[in-house]
Coordinates of C-alpha atoms in Angstrom, one line a residue:
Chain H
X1 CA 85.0 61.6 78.0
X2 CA 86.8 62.6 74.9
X3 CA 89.7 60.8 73.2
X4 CA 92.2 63.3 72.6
X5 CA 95.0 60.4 71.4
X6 CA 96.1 57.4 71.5
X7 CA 99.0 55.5 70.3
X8 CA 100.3 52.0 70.5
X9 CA 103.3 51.7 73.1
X10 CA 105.2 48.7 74.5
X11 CA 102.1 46.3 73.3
X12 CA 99.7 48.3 75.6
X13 CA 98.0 51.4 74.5
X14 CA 99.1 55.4 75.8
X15 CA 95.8 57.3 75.8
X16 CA 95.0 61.0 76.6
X17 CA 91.4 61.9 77.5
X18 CA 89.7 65.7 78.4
X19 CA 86.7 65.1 80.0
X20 CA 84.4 68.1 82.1
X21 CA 85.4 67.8 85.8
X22 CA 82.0 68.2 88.4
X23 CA 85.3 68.7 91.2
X24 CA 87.1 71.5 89.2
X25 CA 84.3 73.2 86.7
X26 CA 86.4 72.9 83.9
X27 CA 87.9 70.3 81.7
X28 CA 90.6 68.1 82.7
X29 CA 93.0 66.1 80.7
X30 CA 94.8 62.7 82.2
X31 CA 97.0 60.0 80.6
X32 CA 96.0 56.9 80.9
X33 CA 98.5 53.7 79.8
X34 CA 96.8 50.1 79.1
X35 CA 99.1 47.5 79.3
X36 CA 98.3 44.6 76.9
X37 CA 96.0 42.0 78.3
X38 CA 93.7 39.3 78.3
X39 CA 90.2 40.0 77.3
X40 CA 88.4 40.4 80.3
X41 CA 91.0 40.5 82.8
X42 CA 91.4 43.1 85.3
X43 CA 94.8 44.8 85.8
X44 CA 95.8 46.4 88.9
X45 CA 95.9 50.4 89.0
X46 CA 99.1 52.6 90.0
X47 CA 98.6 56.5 90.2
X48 CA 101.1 59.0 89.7
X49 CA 101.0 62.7 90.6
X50 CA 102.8 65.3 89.0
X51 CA 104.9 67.8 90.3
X52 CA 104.6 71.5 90.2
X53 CA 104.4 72.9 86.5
X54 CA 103.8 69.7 85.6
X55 CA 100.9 68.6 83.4
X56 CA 100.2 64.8 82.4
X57 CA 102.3 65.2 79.7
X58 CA 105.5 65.4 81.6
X59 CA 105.8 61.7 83.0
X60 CA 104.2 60.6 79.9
X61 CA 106.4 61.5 77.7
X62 CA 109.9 61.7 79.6
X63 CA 108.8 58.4 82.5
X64 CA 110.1 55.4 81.2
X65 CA 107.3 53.5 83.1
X66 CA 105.5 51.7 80.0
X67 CA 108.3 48.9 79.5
X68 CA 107.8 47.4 83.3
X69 CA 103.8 48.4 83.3
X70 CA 103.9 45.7 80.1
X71 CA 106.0 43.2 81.9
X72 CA 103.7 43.4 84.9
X73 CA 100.2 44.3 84.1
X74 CA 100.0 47.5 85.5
X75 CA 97.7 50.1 84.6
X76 CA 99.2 53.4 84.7
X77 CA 97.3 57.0 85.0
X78 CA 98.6 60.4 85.4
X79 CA 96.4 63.3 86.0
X80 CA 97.1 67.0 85.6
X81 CA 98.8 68.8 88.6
X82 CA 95.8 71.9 88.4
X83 CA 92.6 73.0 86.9
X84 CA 93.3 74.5 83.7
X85 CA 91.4 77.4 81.7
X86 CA 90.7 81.5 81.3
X87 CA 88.0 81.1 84.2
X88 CA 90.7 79.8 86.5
X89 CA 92.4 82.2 88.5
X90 CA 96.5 82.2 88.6
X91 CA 99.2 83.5 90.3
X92 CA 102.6 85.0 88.9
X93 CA 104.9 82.3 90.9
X94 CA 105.4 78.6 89.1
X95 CA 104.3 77.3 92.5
X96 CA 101.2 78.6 93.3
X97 CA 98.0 78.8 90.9
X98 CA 97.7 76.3 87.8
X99 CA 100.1 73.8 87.7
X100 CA 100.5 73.9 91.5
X101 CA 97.4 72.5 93.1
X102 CA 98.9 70.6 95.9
X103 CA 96.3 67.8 95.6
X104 CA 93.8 70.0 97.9
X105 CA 90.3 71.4 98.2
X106 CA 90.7 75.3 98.6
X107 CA 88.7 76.9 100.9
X108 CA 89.8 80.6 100.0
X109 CA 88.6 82.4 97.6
X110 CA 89.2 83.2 95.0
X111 CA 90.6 79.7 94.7
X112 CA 88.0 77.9 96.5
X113 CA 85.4 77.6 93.1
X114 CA 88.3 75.5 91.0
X115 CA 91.1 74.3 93.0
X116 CA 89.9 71.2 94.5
X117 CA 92.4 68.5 93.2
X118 CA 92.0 66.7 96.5
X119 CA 88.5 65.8 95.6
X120 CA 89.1 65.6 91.9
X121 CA 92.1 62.4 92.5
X122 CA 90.4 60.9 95.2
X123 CA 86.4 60.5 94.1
X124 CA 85.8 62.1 90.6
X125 CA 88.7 60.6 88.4
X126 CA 89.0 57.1 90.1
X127 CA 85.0 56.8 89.2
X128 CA 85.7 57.9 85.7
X129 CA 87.9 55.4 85.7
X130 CA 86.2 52.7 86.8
X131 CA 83.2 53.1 84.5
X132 CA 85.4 54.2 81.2
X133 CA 88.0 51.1 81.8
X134 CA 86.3 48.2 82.9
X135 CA 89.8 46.4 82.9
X136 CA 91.0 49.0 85.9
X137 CA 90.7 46.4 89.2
X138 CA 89.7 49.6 91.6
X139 CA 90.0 47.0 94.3
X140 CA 94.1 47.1 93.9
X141 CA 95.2 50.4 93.4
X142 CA 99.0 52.1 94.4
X143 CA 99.8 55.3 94.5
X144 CA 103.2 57.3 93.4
X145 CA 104.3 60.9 92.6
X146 CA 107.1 63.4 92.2
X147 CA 107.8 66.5 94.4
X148 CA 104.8 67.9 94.9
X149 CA 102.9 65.1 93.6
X150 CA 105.1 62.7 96.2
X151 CA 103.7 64.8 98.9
X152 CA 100.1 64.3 97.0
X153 CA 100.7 60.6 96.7
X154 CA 102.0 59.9 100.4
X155 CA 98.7 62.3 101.7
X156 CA 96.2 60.7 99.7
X157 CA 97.6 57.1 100.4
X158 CA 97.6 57.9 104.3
X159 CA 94.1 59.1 104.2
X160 CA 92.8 56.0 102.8
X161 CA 95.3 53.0 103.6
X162 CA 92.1 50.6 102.7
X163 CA 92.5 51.7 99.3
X164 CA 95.9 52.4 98.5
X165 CA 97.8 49.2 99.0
X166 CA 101.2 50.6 98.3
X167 CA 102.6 54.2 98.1
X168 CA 105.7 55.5 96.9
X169 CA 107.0 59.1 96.1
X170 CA 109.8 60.6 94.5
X171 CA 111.4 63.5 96.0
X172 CA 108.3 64.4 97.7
X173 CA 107.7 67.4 100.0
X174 CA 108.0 65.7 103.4
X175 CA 105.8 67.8 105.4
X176 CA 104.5 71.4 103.7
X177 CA 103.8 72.8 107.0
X178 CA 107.9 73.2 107.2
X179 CA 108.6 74.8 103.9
X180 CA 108.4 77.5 101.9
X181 CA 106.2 75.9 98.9
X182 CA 104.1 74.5 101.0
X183 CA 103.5 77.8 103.4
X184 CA 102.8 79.6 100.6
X185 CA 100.4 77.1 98.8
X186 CA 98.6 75.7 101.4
X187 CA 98.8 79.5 102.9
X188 CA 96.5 80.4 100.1
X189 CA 94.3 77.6 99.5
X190 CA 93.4 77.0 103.1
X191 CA 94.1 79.7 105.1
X192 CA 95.9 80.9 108.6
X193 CA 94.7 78.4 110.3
X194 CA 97.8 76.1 110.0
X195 CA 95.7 73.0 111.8
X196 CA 93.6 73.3 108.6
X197 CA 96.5 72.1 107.1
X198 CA 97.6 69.0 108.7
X199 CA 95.4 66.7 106.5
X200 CA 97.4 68.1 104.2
X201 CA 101.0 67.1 105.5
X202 CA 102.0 63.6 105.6
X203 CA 104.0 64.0 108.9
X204 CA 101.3 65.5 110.3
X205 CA 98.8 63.0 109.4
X206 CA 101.1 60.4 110.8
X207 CA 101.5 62.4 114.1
X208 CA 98.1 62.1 114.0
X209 CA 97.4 58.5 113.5
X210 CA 97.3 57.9 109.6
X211 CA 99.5 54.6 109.4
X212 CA 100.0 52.5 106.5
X213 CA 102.5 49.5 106.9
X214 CA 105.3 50.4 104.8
X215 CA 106.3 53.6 102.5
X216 CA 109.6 53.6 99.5
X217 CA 110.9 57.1 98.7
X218 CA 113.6 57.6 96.4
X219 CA 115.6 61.3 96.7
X220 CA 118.4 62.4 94.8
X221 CA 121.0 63.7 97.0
X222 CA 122.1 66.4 94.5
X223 CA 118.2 67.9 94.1
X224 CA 118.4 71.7 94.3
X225 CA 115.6 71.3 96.4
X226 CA 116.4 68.6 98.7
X227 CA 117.2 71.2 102.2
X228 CA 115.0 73.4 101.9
X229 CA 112.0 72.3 100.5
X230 CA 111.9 68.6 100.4
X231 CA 113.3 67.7 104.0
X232 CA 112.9 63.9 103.7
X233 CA 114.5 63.6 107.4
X234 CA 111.1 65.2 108.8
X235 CA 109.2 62.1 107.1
X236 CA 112.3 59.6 108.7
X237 CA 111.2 61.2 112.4
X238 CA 107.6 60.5 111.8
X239 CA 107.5 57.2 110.6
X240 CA 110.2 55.8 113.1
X241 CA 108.0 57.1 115.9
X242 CA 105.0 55.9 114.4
X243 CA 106.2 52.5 113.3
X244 CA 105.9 53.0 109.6
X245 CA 108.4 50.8 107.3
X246 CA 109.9 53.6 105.3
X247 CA 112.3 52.9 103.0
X248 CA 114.7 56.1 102.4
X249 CA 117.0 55.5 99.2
X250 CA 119.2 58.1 98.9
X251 CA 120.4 58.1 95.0
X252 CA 124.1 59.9 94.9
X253 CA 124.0 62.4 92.5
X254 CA 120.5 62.2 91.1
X255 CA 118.7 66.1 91.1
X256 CA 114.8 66.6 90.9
X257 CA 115.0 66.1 87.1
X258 CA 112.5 63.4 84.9
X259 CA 116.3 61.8 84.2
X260 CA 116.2 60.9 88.2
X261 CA 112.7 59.9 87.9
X262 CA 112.9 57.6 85.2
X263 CA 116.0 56.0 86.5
X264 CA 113.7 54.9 89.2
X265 CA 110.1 54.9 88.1
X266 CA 110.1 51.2 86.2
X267 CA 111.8 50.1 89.9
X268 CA 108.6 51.6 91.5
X269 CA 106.5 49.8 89.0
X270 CA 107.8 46.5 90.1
X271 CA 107.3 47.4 93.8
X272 CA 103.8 48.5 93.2
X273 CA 103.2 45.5 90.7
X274 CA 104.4 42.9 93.8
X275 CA 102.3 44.4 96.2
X276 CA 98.7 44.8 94.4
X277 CA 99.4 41.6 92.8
X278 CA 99.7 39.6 96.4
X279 CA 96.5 37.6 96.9
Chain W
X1 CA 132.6 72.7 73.7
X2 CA 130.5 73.8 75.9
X3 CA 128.1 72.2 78.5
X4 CA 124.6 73.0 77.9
X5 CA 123.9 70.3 80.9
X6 CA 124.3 67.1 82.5
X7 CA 122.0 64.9 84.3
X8 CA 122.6 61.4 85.8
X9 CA 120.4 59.2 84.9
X10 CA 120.4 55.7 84.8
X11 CA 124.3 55.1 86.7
X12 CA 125.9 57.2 83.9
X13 CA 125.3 60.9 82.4
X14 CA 122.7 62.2 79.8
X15 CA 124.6 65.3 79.0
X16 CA 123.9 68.5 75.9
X17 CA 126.7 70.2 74.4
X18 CA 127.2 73.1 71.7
X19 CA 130.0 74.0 69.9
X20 CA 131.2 76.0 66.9
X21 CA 131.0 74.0 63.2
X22 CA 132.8 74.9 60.7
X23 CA 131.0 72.4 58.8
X24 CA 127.8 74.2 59.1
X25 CA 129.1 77.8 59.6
X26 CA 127.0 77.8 62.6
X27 CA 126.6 76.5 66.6
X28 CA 125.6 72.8 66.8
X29 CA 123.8 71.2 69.8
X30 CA 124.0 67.4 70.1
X31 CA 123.2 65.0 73.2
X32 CA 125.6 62.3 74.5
X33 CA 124.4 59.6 77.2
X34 CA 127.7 58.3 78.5
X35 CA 126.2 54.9 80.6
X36 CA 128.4 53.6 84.1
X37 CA 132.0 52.8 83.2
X38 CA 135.2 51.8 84.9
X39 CA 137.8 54.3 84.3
X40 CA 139.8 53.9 81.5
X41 CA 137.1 51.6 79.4
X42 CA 136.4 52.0 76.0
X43 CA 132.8 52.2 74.8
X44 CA 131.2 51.1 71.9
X45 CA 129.3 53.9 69.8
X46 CA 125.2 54.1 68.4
X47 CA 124.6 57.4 66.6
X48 CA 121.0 58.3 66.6
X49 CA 120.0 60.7 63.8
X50 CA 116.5 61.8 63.8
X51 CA 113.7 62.8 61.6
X52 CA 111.8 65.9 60.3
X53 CA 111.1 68.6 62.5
X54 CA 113.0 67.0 65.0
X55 CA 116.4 68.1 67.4
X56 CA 118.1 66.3 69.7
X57 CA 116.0 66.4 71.9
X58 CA 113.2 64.5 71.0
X59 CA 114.6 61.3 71.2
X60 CA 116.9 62.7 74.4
X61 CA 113.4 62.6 76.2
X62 CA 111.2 60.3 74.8
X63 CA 113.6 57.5 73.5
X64 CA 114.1 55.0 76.5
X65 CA 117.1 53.9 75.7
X66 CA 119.2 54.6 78.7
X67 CA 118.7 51.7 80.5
X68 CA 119.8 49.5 77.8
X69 CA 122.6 51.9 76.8
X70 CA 123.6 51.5 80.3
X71 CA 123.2 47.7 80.8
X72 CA 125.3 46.8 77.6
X73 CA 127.9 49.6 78.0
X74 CA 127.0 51.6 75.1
X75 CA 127.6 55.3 74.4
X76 CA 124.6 56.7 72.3
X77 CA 124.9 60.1 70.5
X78 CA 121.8 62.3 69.2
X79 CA 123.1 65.4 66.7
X80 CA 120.5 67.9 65.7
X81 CA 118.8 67.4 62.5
X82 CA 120.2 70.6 60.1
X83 CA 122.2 74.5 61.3
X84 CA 120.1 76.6 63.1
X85 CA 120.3 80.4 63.7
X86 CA 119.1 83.7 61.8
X87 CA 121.3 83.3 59.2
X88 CA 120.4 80.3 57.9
X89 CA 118.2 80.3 55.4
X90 CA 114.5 78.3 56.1
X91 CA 111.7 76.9 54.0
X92 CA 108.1 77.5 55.1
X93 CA 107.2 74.0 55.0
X94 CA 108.3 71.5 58.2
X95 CA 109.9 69.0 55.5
X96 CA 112.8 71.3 54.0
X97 CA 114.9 73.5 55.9
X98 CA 115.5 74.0 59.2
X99 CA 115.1 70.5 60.8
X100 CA 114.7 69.3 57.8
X101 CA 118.5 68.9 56.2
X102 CA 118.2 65.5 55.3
X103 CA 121.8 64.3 56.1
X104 CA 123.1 66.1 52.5
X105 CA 126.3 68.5 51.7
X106 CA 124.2 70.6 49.7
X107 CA 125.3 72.5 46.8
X108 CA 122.5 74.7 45.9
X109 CA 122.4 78.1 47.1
X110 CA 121.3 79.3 49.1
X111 CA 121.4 76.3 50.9
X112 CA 124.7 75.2 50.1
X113 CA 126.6 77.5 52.8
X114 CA 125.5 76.0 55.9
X115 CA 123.5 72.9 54.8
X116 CA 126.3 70.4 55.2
X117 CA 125.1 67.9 57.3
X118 CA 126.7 65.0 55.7
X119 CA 130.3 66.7 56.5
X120 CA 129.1 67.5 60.0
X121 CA 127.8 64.2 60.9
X122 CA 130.6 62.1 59.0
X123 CA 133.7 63.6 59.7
X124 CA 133.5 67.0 62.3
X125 CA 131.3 65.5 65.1
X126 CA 132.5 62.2 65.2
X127 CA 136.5 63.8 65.5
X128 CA 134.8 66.0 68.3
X129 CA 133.7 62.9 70.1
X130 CA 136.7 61.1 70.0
X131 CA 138.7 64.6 71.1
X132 CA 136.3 65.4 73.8
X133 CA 134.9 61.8 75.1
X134 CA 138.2 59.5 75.5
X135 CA 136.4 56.7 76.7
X136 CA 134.4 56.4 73.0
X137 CA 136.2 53.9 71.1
X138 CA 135.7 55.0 67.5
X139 CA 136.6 51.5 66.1
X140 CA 133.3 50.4 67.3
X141 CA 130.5 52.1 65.9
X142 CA 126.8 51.4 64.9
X143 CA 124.2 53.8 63.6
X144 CA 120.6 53.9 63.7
X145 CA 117.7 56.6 63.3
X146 CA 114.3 57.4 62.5
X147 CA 111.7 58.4 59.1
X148 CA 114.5 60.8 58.1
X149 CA 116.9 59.9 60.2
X150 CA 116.8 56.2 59.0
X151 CA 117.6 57.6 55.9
X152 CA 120.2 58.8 57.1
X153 CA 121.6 56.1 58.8
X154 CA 120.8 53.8 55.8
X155 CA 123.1 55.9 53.7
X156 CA 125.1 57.2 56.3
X157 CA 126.1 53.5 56.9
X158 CA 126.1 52.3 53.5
X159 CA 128.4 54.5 52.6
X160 CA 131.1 54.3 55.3
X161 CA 130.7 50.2 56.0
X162 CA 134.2 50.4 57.1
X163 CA 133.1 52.5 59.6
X164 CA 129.8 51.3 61.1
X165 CA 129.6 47.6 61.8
X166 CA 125.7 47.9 62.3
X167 CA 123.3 49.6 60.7
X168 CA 119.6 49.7 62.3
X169 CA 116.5 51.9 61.3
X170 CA 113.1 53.2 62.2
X171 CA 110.5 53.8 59.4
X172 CA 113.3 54.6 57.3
X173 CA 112.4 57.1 54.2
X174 CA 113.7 54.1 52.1
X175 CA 114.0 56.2 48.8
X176 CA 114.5 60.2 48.5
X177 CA 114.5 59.4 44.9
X178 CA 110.8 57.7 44.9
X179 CA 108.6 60.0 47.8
X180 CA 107.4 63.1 47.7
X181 CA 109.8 64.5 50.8
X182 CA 113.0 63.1 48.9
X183 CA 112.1 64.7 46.1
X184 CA 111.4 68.2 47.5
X185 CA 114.6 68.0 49.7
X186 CA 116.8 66.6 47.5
X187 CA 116.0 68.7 44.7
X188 CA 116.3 72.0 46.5
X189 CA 119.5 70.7 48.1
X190 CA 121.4 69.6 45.2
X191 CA 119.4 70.4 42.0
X192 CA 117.6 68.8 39.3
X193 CA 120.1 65.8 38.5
X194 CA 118.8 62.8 39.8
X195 CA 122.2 61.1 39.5
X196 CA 123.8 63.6 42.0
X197 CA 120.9 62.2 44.5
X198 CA 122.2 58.7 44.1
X199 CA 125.0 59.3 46.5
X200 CA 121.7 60.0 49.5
X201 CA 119.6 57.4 48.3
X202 CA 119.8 53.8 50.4
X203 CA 118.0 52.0 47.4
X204 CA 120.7 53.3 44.9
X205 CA 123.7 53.0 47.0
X206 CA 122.9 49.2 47.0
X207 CA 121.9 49.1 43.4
X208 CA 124.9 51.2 42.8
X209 CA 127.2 48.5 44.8
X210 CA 127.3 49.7 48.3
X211 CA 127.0 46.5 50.4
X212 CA 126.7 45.4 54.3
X213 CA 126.4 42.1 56.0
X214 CA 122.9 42.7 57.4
X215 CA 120.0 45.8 57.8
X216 CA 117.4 45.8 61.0
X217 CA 114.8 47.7 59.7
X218 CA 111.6 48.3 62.4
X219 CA 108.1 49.8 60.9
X220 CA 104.6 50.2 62.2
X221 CA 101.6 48.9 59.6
X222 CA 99.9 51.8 61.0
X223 CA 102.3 54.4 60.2
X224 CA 100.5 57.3 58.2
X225 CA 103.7 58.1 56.1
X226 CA 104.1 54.2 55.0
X227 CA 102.7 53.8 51.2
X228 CA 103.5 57.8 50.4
X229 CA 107.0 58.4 52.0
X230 CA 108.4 55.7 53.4
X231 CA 107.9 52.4 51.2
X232 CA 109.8 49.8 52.9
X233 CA 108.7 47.0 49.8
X234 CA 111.9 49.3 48.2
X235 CA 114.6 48.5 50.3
X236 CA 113.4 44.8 50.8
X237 CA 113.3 44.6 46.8
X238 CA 117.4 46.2 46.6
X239 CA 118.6 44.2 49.6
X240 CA 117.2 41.2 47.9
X241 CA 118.5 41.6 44.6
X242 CA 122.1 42.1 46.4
X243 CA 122.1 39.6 48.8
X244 CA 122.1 41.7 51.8
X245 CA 120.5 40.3 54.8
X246 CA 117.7 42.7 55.6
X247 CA 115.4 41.8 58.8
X248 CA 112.3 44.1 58.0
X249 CA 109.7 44.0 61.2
X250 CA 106.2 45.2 60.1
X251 CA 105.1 46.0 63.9
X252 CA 101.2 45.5 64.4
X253 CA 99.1 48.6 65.3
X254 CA 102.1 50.5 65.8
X255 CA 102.3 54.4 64.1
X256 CA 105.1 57.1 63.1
X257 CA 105.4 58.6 66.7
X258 CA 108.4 58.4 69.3
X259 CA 105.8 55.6 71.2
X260 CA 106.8 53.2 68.3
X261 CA 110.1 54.7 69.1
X262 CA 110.4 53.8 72.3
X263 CA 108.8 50.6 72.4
X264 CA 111.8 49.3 69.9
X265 CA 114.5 51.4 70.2
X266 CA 116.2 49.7 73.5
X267 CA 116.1 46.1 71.7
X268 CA 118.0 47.4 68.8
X269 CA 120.4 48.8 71.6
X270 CA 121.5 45.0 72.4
X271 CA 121.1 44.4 68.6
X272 CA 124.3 46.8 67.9
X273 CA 125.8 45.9 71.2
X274 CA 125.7 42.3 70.2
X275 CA 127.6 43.0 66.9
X276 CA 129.6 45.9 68.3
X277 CA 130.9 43.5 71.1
X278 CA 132.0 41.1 69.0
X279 CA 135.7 40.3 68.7

């Protein structure tokens, strides 16, 4: 793993490291924020996924989140949104191709050899972790995201509720299988067969039995991308029939912007922070 | 004026406007976060000016201050950091020039046509405020900045104490007269006599008589620019020898970047709102 900076913040340390992904084939870059603590303690974890252009520069940069990951003790780590390189293939539309991997293991090629993000988040990075930051608790990790990283965070959190002990989202896509972004991406990563993609949907995973005791989404109700794309109502449906706690915050006149985001994300912190922190 | 955008964020608006200067001969772009307000409240003022390289949009995204701006009421104002277009002239190097125009009317050509920022940012953007943003109250205004932009406000303040009730800075250039970027700037901007730098110089504005109550002044000991450029022992030795109250924070660990930035920038929010709320 190679330090590519770091830079005292808020008491805690903002680090970016590129190290070579066995997931992807090619290097990957994440952010990484150490709140200040006690030697030898061990500080709970919160992931956040980025959205679709995004890299892990974006909510590092633009987040807000360092302020409440000091007051609380919260490690915070954002990973890149694709793999990255001239070996990587790419497509012409923002949403499809590098910087729109949809958190999934492709099975089509030509996108099959490097997009697998889904294995990348859930095994690869979180063991990097754990041996390069002997400080990260692995045993209290939450999970967040934005957009498509919401619907990232809210997939990988129902597919393993014994690890993720609280997930949040901002914006997220509610269910990819019922909009265009997600046709098209997981379209071309997986496939026809559309019950390939239901371990990809978070309303289909609940349909399916994925449940997890309580969810918090924020969603601006001025976002661009809130009817046709976003459709938090579909995740409402699924969770009332399945039980699930979700807490729907509809923000008057927020958009899909980092300003939304960061009005919210140091809230998010504390909600995490409560949670992993409980004994 | 026109509206480059507008974002909520925070209970209030982060917005980006242009308009025509006739200060600098050219467009300007500046950013205004107006925080939650009931109708018909006037607002206390913080100008932000920032440093080399620099528009308003560094501090516009990285700064975190909106939270605080929006939990002690006040307005908080970035301008851009020198003209901008093809017809202003440029320098090759990042530290004269374009985002480089040290908060001087210049009067060496052929800098001297549009490389008035002093004019801009003392008298035409602050009538364009109060014109355009009624619920700014002008009568309340503080100033703060960083590396150049400290010098700025340093001088900016020091020399308009009528004006600007508080003064803050971060890693303030403490003395174009004594660091290699002063020196290059100041002599290509107003020539080879030293005296006519005097008037953009904090050190020599005190020395020369200009007084304030009190300076906040926050640095990191592990700035790279600290010993060459900036040289904070400077403004502690003038402030001493004329009684002004200078706090000067030597922050551990901490380096030049908008993460120092950040960390500090919301408690010198409260720091102006506290003595820009004051009867």
């Amino acid at each position: 793993m190679e330090t590519l900076s770091t830079n005292k913040a808020h008491g805690g340390v903002q680090g970016v490291y590129r190290h070579a992904s066995t997931s992807t084939g090619t290097d990957m870059t994440f952010s990484i924020f150490v709140p200040p603590h006690d030697a030898g303690a061990k500080l709970p974890v919160l992931w956040y996924l980025s959205g679709l252009t995004c890299t892990h520069a974006n909510v590092t940069e633009k987040g807000e989140y360092r302020a409440a990951c000091a007051e609380h003790g919260i490690i915070f780590i954002a990973p890149d949104t694709s793999p990255r390189g001239d070996d990587v293939p790419d497509d012409e539309g923002y949403d499809f191709g590098k910087g729109a991997g949809f958190y999934v293991d492709a099975t089509e090629q030509p996108w099959a050899t490097h997009y697998r993000m889904r294995s990348y988040i859930e095994d690869e990075l979180p063991a990097l972790i754990a041996a390069e930051f002997p400080m990260a608790d692995m045993a209290r990790q939450g999970i967040t995201g934005h957009s498509m990283g919401g619907h990232g965070a809210l997939t990988i959190g129902l597919r393993n509720p014994d690890r993720f002990r609280s997930i949040s989202a901002f914006a997220p896509i509610a269910s990819p299988l019922h909009c265009p972004w997600g046709e098209k991406a997981l379209g071309g990563y997986l496939g026809d067969d559309r019950a390939t993609w239901r371990a990809y949907d978070a309303c289909a995973l609940i349909d399916d039995g994925a449940r997890v005791p309580e969810l918090l989404v924020d969603q601006g109700d001025a976002d661009n991308f809130l009817t046709e794309q976003l459709k938090p109502e579909l995740l409402q449906t699924a969770c009332a029939h399945a039980g699930i706690d979700l807490t729907l915050r509809m923000q008057p006149g927020y958009d899909h912007s980092y300003y939304f985001i960061a009005t919210f994300l140091a809230g998010h912190v504390g909600w995490h922070a409560e949670r992993l922190k409980r004994g």
